[in-house]
Short mmCIF file of C-alpha atoms and ligand atoms in Angstrom, two decimals:
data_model
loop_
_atom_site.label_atom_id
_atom_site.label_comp_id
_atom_site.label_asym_id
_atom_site.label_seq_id
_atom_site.Cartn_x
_atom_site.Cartn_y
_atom_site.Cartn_z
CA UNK A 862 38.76 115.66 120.47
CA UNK A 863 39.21 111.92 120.14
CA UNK A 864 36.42 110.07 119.20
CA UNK A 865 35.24 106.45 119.86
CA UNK A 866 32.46 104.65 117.94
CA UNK A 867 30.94 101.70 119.48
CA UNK A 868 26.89 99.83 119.83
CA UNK A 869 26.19 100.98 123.45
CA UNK A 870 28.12 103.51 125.76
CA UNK A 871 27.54 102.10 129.47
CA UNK A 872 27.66 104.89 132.42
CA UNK A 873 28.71 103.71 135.54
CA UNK A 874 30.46 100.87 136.70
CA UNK A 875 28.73 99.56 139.45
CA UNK A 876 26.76 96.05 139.26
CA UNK A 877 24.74 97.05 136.59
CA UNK A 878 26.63 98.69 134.34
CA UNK A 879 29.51 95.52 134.91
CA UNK A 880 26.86 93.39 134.67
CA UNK A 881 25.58 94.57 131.34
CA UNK A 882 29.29 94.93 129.76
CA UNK A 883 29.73 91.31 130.91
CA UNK A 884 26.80 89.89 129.35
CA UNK A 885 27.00 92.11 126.12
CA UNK A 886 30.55 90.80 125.65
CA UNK A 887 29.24 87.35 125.90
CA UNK A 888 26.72 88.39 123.09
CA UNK A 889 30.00 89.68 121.11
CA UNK A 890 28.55 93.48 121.20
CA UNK A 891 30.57 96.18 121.18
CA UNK A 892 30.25 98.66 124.43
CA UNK A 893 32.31 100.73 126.49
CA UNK A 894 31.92 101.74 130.04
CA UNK A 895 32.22 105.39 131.08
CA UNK A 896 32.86 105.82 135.17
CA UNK A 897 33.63 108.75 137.05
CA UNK A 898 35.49 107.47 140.16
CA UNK A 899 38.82 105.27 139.95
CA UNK A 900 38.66 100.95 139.96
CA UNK A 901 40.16 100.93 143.14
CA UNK A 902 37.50 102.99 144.35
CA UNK A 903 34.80 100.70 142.77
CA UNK A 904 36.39 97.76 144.30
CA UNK A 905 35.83 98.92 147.93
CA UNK A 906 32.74 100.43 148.13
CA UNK A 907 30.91 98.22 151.06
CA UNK A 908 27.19 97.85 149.98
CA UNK A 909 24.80 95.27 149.75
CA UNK A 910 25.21 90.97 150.92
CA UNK A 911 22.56 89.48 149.84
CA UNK A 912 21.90 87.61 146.26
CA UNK A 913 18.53 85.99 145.10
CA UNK A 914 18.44 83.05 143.74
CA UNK A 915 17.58 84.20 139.96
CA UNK A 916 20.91 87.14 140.16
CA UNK A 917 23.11 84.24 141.04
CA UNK A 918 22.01 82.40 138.08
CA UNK A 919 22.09 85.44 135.87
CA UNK A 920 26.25 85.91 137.42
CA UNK A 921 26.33 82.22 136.02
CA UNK A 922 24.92 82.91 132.39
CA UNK A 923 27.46 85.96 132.89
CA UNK A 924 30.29 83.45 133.27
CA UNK A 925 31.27 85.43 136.59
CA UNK A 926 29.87 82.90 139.40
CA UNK A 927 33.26 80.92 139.78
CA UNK A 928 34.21 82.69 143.35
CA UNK A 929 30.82 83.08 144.34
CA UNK A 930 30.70 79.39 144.23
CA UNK A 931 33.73 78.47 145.81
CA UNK A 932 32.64 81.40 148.64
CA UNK A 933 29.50 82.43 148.86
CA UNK A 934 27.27 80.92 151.64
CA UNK A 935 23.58 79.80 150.70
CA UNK A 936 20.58 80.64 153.55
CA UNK A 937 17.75 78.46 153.21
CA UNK A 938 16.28 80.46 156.03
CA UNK A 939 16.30 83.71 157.73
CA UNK A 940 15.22 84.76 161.80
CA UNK A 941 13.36 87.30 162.60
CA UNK A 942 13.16 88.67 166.40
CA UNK A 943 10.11 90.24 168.15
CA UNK A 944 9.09 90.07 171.43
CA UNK A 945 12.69 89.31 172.83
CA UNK A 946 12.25 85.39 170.94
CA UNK A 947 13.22 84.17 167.32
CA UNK A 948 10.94 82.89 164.60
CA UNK A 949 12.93 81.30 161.60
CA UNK A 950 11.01 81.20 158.38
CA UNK A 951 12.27 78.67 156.11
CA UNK A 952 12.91 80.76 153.05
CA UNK A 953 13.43 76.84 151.22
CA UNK A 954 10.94 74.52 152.28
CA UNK A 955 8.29 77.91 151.59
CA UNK A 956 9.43 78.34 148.23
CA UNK A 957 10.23 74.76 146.58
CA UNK A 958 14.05 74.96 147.51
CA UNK A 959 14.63 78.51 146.46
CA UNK A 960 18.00 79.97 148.56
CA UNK A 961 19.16 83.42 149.15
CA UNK A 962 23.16 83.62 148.89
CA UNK A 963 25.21 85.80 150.77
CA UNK A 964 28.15 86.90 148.75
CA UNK A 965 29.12 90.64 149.16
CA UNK A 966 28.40 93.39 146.34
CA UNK A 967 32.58 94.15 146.44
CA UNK A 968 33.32 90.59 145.56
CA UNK A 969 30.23 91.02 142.88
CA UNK A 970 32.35 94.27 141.46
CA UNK A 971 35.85 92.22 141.88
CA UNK A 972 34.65 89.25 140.18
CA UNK A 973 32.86 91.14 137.25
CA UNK A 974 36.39 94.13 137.12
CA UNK A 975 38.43 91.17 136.91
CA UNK A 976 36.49 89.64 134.19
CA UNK A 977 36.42 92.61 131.94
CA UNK A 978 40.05 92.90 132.77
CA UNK A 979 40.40 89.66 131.21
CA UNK A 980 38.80 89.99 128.07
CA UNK A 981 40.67 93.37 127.75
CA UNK A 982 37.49 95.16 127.53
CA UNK A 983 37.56 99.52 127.50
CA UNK A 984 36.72 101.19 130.40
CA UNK A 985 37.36 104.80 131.05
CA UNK A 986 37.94 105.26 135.38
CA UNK A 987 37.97 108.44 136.35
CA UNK A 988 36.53 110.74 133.44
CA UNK A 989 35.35 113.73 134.27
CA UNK A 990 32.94 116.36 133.33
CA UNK A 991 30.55 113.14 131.39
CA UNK A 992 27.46 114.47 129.88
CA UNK A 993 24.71 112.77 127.80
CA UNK A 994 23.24 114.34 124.72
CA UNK A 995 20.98 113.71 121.95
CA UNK A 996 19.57 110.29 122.86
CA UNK A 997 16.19 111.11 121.19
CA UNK A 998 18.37 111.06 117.83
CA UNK A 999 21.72 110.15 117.58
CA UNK A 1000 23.15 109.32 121.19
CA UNK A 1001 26.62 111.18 122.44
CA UNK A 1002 28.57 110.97 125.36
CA UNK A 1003 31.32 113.71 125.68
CA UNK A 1004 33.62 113.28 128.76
CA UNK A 1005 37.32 114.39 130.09
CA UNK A 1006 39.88 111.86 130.12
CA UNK A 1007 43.87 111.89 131.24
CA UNK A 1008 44.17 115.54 129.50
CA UNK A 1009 42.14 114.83 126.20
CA UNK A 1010 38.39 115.28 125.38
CA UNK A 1011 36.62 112.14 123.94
CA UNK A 1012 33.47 111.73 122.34
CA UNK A 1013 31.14 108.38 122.19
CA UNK A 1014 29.25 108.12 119.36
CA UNK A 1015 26.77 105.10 119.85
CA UNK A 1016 23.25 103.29 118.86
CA UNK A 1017 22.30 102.97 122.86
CA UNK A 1018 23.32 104.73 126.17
CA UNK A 1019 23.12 102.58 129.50
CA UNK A 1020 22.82 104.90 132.08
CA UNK A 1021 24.05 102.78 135.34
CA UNK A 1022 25.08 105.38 136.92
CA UNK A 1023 23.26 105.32 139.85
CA UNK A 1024 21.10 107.74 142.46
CA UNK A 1025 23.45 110.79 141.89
CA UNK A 1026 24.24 110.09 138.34
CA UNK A 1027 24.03 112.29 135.14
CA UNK A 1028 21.73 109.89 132.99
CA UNK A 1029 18.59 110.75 134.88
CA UNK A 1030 19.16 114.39 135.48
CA UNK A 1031 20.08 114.79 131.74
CA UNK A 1032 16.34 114.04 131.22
CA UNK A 1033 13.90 116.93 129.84
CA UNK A 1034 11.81 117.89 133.53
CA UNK A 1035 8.04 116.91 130.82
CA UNK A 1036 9.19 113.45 130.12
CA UNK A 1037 9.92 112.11 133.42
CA UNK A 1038 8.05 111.21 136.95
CA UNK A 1039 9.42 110.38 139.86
CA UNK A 1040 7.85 108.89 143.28
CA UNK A 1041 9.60 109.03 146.51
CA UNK A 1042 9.54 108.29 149.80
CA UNK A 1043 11.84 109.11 152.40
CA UNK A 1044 11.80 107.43 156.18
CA UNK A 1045 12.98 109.52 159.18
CA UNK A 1046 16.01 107.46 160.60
CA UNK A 1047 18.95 105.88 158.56
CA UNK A 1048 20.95 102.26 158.98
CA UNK A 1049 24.37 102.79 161.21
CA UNK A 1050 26.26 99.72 159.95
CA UNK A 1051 29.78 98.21 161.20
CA UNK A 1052 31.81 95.43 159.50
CA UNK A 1053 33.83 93.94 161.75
CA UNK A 1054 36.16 90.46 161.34
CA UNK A 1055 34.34 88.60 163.62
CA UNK A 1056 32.60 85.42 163.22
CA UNK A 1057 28.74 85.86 162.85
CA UNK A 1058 26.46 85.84 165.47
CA UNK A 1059 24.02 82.92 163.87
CA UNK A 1060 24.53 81.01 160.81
CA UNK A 1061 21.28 82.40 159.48
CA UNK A 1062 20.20 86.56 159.29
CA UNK A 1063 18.61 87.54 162.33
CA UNK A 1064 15.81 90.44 161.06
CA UNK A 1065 15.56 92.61 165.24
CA UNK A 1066 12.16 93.87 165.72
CA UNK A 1067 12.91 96.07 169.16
CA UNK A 1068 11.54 98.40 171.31
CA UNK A 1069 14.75 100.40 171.08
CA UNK A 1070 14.35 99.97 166.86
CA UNK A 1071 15.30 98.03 164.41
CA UNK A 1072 19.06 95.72 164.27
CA UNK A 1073 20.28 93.42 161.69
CA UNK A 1074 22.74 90.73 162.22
CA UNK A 1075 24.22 89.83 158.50
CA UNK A 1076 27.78 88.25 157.45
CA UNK A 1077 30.50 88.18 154.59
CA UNK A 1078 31.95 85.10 155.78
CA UNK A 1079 32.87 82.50 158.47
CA UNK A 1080 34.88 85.00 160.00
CA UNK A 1081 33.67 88.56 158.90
CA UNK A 1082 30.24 90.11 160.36
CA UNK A 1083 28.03 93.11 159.17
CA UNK A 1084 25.86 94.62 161.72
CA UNK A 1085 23.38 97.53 161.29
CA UNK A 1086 21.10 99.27 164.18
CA UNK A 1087 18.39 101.75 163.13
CA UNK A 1088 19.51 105.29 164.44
CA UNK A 1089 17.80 108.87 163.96
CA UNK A 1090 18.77 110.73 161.04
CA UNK A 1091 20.83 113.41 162.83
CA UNK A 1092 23.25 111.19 164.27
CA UNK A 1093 26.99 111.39 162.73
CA UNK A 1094 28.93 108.26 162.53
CA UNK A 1095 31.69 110.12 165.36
CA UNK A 1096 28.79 109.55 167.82
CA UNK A 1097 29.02 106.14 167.36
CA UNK A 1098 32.14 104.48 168.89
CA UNK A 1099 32.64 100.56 168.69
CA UNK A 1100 32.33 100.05 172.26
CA UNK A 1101 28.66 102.03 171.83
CA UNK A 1102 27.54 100.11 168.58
CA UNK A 1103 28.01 97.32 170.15
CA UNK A 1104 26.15 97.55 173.67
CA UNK A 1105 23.28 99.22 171.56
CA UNK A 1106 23.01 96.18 169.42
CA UNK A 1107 23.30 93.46 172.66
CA UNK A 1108 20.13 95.65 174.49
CA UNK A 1109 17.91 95.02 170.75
CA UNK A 1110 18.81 91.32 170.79
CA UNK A 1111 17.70 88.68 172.63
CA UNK A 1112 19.73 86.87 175.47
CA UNK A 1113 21.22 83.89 173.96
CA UNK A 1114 22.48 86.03 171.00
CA UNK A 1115 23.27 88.46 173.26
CA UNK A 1116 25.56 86.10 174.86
CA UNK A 1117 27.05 84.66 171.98
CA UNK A 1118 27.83 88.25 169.87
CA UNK A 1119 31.82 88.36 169.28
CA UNK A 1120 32.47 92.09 169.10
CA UNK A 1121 35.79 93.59 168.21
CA UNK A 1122 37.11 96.84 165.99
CA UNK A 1123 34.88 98.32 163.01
CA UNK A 1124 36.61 97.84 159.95
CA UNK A 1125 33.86 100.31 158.78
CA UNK A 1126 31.02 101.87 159.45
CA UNK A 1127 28.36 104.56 157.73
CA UNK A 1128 25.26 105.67 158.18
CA UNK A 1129 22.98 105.59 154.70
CA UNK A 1130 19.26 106.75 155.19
CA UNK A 1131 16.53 104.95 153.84
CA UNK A 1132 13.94 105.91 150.75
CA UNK A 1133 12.02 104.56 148.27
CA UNK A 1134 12.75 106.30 144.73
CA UNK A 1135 10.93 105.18 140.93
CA UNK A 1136 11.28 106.57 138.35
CA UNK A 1137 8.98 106.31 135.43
CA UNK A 1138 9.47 105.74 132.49
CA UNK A 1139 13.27 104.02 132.42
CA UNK A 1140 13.41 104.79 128.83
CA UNK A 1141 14.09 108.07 126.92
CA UNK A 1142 14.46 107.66 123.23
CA UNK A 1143 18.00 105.38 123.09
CA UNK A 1144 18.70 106.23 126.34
CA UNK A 1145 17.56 103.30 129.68
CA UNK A 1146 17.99 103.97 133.07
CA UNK A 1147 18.84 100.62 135.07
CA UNK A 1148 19.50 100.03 138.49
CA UNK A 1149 19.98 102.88 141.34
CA UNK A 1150 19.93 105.54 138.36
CA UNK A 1151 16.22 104.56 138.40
CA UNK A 1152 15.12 103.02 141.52
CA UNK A 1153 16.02 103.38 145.11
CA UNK A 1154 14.69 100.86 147.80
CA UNK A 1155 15.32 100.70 151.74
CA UNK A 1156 18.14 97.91 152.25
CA UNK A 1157 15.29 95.78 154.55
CA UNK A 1158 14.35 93.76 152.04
CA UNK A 1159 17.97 93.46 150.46
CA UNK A 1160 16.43 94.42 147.13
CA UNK A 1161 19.14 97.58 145.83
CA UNK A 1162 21.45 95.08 144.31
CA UNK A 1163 19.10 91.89 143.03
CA UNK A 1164 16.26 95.23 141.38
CA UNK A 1165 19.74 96.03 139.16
CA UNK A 1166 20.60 92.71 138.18
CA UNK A 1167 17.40 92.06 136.89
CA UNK A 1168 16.78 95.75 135.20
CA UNK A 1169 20.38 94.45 133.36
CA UNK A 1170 18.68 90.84 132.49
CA UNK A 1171 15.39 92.38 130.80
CA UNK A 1172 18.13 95.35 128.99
CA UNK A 1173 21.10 93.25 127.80
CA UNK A 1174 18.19 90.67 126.98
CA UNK A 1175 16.07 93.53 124.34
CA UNK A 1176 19.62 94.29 123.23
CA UNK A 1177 20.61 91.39 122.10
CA UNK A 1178 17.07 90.52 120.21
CA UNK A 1179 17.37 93.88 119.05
CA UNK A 1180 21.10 92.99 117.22
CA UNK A 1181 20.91 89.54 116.79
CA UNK A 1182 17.36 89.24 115.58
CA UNK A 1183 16.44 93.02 114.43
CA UNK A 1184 13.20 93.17 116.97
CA UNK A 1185 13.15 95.98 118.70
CA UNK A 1186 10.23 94.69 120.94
CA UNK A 1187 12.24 93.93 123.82
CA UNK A 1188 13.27 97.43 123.59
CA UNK A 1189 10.10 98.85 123.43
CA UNK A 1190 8.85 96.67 126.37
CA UNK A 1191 12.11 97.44 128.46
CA UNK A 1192 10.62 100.31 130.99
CA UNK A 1193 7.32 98.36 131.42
CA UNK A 1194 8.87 94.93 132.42
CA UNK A 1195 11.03 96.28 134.58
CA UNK A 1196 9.01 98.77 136.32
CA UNK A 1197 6.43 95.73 136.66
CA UNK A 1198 9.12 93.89 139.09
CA UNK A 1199 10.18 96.93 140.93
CA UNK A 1200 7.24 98.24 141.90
CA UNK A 1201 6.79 94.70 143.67
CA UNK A 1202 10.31 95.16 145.08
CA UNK A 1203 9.43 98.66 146.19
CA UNK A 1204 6.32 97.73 147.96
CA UNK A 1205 8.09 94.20 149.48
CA UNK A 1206 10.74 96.69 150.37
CA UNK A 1207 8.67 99.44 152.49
CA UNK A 1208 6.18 97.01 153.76
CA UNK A 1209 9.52 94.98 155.79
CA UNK A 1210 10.81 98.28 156.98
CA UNK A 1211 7.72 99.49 158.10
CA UNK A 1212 6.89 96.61 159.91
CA UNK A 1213 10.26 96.34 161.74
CA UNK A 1214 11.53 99.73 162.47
CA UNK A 1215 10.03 102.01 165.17
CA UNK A 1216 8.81 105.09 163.66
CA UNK A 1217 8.40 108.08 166.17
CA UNK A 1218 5.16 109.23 165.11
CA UNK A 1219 3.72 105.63 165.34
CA UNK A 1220 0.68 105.78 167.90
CA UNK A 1221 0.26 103.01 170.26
CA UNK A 1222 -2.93 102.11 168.28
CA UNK A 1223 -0.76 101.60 165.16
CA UNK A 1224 2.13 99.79 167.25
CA UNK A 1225 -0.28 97.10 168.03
CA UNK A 1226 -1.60 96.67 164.70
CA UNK A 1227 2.43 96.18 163.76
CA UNK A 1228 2.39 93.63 166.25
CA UNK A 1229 -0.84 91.89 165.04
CA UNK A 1230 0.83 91.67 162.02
CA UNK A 1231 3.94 90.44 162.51
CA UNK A 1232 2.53 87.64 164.63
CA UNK A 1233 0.19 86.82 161.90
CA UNK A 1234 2.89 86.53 159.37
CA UNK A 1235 4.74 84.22 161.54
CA UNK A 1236 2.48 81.82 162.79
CA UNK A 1237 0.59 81.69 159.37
CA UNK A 1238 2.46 79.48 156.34
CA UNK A 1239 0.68 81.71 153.76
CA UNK A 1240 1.99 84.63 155.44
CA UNK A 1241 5.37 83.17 155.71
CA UNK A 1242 4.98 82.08 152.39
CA UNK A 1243 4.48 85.81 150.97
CA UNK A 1244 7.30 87.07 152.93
CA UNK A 1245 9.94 84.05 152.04
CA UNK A 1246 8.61 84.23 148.20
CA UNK A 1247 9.25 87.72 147.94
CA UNK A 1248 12.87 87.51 149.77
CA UNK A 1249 13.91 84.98 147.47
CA UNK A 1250 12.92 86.88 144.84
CA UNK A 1251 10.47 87.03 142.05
CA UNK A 1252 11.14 84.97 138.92
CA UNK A 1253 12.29 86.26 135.69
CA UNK A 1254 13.50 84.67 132.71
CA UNK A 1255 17.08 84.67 131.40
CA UNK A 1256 17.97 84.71 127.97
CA UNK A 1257 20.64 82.10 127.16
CA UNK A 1258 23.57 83.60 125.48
CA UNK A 1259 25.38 80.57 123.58
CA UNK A 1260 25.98 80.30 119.99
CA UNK A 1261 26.22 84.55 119.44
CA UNK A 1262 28.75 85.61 116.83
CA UNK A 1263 30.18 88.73 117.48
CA UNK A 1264 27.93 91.24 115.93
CA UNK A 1265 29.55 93.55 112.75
P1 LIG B 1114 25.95 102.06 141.94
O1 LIG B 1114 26.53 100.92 142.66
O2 LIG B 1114 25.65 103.31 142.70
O3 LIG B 1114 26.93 102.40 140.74
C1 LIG B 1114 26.81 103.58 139.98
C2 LIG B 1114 28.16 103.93 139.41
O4 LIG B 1114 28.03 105.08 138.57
C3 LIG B 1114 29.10 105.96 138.85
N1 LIG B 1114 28.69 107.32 138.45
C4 LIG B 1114 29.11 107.92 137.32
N2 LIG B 1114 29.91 107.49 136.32
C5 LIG B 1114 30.13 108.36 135.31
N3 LIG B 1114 29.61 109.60 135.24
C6 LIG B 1114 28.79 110.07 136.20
N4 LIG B 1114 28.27 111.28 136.12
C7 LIG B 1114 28.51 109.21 137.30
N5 LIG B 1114 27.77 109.34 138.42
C8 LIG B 1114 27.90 108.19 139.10
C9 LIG B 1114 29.34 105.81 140.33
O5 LIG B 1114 30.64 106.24 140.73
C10 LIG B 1114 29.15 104.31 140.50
O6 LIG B 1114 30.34 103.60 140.33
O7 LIG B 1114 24.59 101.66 141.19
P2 LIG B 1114 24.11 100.25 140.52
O8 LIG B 1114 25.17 99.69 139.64
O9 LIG B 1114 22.78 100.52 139.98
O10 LIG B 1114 24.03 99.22 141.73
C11 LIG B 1114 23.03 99.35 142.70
C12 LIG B 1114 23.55 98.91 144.06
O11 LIG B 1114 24.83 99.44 144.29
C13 LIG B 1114 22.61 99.37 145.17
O12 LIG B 1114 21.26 99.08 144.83
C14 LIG B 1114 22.86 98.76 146.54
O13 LIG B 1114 24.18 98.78 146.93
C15 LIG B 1114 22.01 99.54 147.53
N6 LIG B 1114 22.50 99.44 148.88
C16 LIG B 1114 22.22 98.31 149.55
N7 LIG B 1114 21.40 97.38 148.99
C17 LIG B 1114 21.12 96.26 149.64
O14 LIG B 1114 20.40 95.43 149.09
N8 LIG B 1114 21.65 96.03 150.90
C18 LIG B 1114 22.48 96.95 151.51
O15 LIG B 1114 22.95 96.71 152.61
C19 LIG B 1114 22.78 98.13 150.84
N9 LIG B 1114 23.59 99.05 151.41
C20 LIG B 1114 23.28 100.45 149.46
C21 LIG B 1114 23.85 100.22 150.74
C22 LIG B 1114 23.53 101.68 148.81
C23 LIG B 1114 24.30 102.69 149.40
N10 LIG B 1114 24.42 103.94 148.69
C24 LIG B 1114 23.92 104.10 147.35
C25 LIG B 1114 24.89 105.14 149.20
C26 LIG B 1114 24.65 101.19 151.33
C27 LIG B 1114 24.88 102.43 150.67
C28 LIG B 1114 25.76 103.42 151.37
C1 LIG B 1115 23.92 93.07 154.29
O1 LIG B 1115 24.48 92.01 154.60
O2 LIG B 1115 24.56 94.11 154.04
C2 LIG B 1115 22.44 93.11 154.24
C3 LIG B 1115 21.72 91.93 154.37
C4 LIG B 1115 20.35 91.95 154.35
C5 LIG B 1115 19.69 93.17 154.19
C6 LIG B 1115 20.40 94.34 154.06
C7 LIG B 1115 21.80 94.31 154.08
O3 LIG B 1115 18.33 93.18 154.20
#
């Protein structure tokens, strides 16, 4: 059994658990990251598009925002489309200048892989069999790796491992809670290298449910219809996808949609997940591992950057300055911010998706509502301040010695 000592043993290697290596490396502490699946498998996973303002500035404290620069494209504004016409809500002028960037979650992983690749950082792809132990004393992490068995021996265990992960379910059934909600239809969605429909999102609120019209680029489009849970991707051919999203838009988008062959396409469902507490002894959950929101309000990837700012944040007070109160306040902040994410997050899908079991009494009221949010600037205002996402500070990391 080989074994590896270092300050805190990261699981996962999605955003948040690159995220936190990055910054802790910036802080000079010692980590490792621990991932089941293989880099190039990391790299490609098609996810999330959206950034908030405050995760692009935390990228830039991480010294990881020189692509997303050069390539990411800022919204001031999105549309959203009821009643066959388009309302844009100016996400900017609502929120003293705040933008939204769209900059894909792969490019996220590439930029932050390539960092750590950089600074020669470990990371263990493809270990199997990884298991947590004693994080209410002295925290373990025993995995399989290229033939040998390895042991982490650590102060901290991040466990970014996300929804399926080992983290959470390695947590004793009396010291946990968990809320959930799950809707009853799931997002189809198609990337396609074709240039976007608008220059802004267009949010579809339809009679035949809900669409989305997002981008990468110029020149590459992502496109997602609301379809019933018990549909299979096999059902849905291009040539399908695409008349079903022309009948939810309106004409003049109708007319201007490019179509052409899926470069892919899934179907994820929607829930809302928490889980409560997000600390157990030396062990914090962060990101999916502890939270799961519907992809309306483009929340999943911005609620695990800043889980990561408030965790690399208490870690660094805790090594550089011996206070373990950002520690001890870790599960409380965060929770704080996603339960406002969560809620943001089910009240957009609820008000644009058709739900089957909606009466017609409660379809008006949906109506009433929407119209009210768009032809009101406070309700625009709640919608655009929420979207752009609620503040948080970020802990500047210059001046940190490497810590012994
Ligand atoms: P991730 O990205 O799931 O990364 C977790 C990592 O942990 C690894 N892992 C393990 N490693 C070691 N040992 C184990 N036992 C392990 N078990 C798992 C996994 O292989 C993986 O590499 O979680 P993280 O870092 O918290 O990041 C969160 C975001 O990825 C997520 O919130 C968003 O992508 C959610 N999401 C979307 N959000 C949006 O805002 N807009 C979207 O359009 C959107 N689309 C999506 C999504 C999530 C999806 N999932 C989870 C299935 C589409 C899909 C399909
Ligand atoms: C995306 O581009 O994948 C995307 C954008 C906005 C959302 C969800 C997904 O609300």
């Amino acid at each position: 059994m080989e074994i590896v000592k270092t300050k805190v043993a990261i699981i996962g290697s999605g955003p948040a658990g690159l995220l936190l290596g990055q910054l802790l490396y910036k802080a000079g502490i010692h980590h490792v990251i621990i991932e089941q699946r293989s880099a190039e498998y990391v790299a490609s996973r098609i996810r999330a598009g959206i950034l908030e303002q405050v995760s692009v500035d935390l990228l830039e404290q991480a010294g990881v925002d020189q692509n997303l620069k050069a390539k990411g494209l800022p919204h001031s504004g999105i549309e959203i489309l009821t009643n066959g016409k388009k309302h844009r809500v100016d996400l900017s002028s609502l929120t003293e200048g705040k933008q939204v960037t769209v900059y894909g979650q792969t490019e996220v992983t590439k930029d932050l892989m390539q960092a750590r690749e950089h600074a020669e950082l470990t990371s263990f792809y493809e270990a199997e069999q990884v298991q947590v132990d004693d994080f209410y004393s002295k925290p373990k992490v025993t995995f399989h790796y290229h033939g040998k068995d390895y042991q982490i021996e650590c102060d901290f265990i991040a466990g970014c491992d996300g929804y399926h992960g080992v983290c959470r379910a390695s947590v004793p059934e009396d010291k946990i809670k968990t809320f959930e909600k799950v809707y009853p239809f799931g997002w189809l969605g198609v990337l396609a290298d074709v240039p976007p429909v608008a220059d802004e999102l267009i949010y579809v609120q339809s009679e035949r449910g809900f669409a989305l019209c997002s981008m990468r680029s110029e020149t590459r489009s992502r496109y997602y219809l609301q379809v019933p849970l018990t549909d299979h991707v096999e059902d849905w051919s291009d040539e399908r996808f695409w008349e079903e999203l022309k009948r939810r838009l309106d004409p003049e988008s109708r007319e201007k949609l490019v179509t052409g062959v899926s470069i892919e396409k899934s179907i994820a469902p929607l829930r809302s997940f928490v889980t409560e507490p997000m600390r157990f002894g030396q062990l914090f959950l962060a990101g999916d591992a502890a939270h799961i929101v519907p992809p309306t309000g483009a929340k999943g990837l911005n609620l695990a950057a800043s889980d990561i700012a408030y965790l690399s944040s208490a870690l660094i007070e805790y090594y550089h300055e011996g206070s373990e109160q950002g520690i001890n306040e870790y599960s409380e902040k965060c929770l704080q911010r996603v339960w406002k994410a969560e809620r943001f997050s089910w009240w957009m899908t609820h008000l644009l998706h058709r739900f089957e079991t909606e009466s017609e009494f409660d379809h008006k009221i949906k109506q009433a509502e929407l119209s009210y949010i768009l032809t009101s600037q406070a309700g625009q205002t709640t919608l655009a301040e929420n979207y752009v996402g609620l503040p948080y500070e970020i802990r500047p990391l210059n001046n940190l010695q490497p810590v012994g």
